[in-house]
PDB file of C-alpha atoms in Angstrom:
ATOM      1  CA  UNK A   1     156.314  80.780 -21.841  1.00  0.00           C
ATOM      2  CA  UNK A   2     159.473  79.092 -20.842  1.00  0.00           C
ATOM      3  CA  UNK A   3     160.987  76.063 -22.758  1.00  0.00           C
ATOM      4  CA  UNK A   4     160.929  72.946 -19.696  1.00  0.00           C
ATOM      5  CA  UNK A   5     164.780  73.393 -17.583  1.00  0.00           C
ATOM      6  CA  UNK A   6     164.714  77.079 -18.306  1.00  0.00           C
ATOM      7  CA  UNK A   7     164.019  79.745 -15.453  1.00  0.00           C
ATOM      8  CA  UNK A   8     161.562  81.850 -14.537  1.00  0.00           C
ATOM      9  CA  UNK A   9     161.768  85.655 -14.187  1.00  0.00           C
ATOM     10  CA  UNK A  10     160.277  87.398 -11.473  1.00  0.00           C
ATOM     11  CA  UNK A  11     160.649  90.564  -9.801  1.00  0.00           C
ATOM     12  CA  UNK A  12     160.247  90.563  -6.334  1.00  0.00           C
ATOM     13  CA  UNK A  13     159.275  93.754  -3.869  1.00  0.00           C
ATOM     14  CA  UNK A  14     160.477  93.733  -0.092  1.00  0.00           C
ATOM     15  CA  UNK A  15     158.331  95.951   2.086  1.00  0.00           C
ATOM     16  CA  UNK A  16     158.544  97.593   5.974  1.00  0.00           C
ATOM     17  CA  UNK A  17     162.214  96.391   7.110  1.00  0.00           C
ATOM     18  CA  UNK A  18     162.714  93.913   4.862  1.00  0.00           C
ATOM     19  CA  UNK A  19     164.732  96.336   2.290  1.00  0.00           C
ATOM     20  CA  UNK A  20     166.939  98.290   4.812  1.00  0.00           C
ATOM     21  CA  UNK A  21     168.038  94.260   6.241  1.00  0.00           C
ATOM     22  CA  UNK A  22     168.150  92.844   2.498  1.00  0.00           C
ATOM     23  CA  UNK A  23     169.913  95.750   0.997  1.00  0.00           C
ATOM     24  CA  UNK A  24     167.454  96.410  -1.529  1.00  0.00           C
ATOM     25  CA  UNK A  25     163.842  96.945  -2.236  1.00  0.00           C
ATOM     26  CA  UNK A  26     163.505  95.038  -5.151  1.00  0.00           C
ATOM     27  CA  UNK A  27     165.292  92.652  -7.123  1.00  0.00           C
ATOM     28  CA  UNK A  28     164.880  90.931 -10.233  1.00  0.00           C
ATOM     29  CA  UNK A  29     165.256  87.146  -9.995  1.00  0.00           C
ATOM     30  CA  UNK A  30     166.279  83.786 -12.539  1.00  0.00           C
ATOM     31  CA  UNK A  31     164.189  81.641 -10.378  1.00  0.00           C
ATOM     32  CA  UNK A  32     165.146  77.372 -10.952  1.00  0.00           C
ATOM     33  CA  UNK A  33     162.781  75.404 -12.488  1.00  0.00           C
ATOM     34  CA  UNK A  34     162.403  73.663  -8.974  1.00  0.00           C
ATOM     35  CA  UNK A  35     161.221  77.368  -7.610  1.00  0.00           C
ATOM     36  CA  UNK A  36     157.358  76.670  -8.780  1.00  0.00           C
ATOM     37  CA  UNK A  37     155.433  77.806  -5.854  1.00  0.00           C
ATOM     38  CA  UNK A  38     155.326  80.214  -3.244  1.00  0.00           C
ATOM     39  CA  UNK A  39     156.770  77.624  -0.935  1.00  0.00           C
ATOM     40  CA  UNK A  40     159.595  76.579  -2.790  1.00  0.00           C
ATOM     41  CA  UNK A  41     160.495  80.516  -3.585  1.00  0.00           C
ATOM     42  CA  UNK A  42     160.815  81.002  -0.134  1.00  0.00           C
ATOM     43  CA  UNK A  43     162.875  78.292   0.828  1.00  0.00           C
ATOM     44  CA  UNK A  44     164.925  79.610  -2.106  1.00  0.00           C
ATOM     45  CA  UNK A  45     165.284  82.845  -0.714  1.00  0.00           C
ATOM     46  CA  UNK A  46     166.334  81.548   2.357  1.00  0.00           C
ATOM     47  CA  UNK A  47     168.934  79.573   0.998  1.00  0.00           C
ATOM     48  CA  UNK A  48     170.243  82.951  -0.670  1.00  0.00           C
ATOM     49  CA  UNK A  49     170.964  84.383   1.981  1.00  0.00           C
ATOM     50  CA  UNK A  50     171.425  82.209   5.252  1.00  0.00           C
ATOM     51  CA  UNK A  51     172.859  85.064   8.009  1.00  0.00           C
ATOM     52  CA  UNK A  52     168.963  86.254   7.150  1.00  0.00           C
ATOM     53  CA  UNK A  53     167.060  83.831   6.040  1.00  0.00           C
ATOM     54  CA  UNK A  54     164.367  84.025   8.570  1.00  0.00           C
ATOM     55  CA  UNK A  55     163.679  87.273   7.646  1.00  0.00           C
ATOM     56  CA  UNK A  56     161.628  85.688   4.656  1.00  0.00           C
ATOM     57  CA  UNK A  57     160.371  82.424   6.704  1.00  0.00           C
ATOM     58  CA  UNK A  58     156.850  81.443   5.709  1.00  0.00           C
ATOM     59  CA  UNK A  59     156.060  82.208   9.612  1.00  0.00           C
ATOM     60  CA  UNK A  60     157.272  85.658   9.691  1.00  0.00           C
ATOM     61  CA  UNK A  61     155.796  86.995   5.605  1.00  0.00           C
ATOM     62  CA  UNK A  62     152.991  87.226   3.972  1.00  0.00           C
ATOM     63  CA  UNK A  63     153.072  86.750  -0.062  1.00  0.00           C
ATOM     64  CA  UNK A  64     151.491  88.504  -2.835  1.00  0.00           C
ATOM     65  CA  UNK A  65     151.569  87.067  -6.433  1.00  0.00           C
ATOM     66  CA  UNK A  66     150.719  89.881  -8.812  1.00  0.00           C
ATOM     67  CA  UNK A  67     149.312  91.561  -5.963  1.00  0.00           C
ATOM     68  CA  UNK A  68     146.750  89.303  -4.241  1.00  0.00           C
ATOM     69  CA  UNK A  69     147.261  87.495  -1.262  1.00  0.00           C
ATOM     70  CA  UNK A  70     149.090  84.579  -2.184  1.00  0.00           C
ATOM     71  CA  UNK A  71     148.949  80.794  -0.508  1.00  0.00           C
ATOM     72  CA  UNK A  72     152.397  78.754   0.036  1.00  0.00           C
ATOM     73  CA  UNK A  73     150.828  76.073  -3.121  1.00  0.00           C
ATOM     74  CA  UNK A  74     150.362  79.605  -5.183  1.00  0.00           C
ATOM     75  CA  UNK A  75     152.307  78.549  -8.911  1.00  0.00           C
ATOM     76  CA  UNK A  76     154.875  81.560  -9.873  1.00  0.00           C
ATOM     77  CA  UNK A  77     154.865  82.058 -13.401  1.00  0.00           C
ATOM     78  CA  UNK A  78     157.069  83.787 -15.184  1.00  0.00           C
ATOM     79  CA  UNK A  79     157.436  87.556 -15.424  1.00  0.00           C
ATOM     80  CA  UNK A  80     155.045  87.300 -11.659  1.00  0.00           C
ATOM     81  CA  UNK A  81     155.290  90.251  -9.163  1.00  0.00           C
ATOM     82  CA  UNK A  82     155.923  89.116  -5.897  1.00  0.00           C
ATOM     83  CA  UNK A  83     155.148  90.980  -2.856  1.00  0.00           C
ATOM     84  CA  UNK A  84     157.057  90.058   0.521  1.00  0.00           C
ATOM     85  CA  UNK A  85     155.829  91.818   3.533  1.00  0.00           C
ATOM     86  CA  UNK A  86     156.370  91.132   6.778  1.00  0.00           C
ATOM     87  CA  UNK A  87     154.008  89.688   9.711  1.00  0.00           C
ATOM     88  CA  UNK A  88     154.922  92.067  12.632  1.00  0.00           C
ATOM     89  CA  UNK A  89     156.308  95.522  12.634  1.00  0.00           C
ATOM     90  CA  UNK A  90     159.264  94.359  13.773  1.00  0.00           C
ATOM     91  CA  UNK A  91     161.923  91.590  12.664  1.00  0.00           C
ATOM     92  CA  UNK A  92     161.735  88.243  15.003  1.00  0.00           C
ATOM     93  CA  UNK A  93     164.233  85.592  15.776  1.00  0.00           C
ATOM     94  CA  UNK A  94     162.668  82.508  17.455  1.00  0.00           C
ATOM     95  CA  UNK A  95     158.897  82.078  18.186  1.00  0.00           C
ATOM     96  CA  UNK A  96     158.722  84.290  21.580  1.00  0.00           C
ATOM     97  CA  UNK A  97     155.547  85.408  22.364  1.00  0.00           C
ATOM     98  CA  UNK A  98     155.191  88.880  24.213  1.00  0.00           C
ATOM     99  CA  UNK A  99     154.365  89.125  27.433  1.00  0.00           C
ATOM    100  CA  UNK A 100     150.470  88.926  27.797  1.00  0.00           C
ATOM    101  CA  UNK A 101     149.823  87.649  24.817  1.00  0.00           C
ATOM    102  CA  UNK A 102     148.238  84.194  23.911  1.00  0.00           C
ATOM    103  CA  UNK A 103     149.167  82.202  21.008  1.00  0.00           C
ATOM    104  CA  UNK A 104     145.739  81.021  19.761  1.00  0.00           C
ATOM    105  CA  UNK A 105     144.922  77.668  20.452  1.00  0.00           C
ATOM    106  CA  UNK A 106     143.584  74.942  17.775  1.00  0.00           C
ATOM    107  CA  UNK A 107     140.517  73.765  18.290  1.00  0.00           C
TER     108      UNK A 107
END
């Protein structure tokens, strides 16, 4: 386990598009100490790389954690597999729905 102020090492997998628009398919990461949850790893891999950020925004992924489904207040240990797969088949700028289809209302 990590002394307190020291990083975390993960390795994180990109799956569908997400490797041919981040250049890779994996990468091994030195996450902050800050970078504790899934959450707060996204928002750090957004701030990585801005021009694509919402490629990995929590709307438009799904997260694995040592491959299981993972929630955005799932802790990231060190030495954790992450899993980042996209939503829909295709990347999505915006919100737009597609014609004919509803967004699902709350009840």
């Amino acid at each position: 386990m990590n002394e307190p102020g020291a990083s975390k090492r993960v390795n994180v997998l990109y799956f569908a598009y997400l490797p041919k628009k981040r250049h890779r398919e994996s990468e091994t990461l030195d996450l902050p100490e800050k970078v504790g949850d899934v959450q707060s790893l996204l928002t750090f891999l957004q701030r990585q790389r801005r021009d694509r950020g919402d490629l990995v925004a929590a709307d438009n992924v799904q997260v694995t954690v040592n491959e299981q489904f993972a929630e955005p207040f799932t802790r990231i240990d060190d030495g954790d597999e992450i899993g980042i797969v996209p939503v829909s088949p295709t990347p999505r700028r915006g919100a737009e729905t597609p014609a004919g289809w509803r967004k699902p209302s709350i009840l």
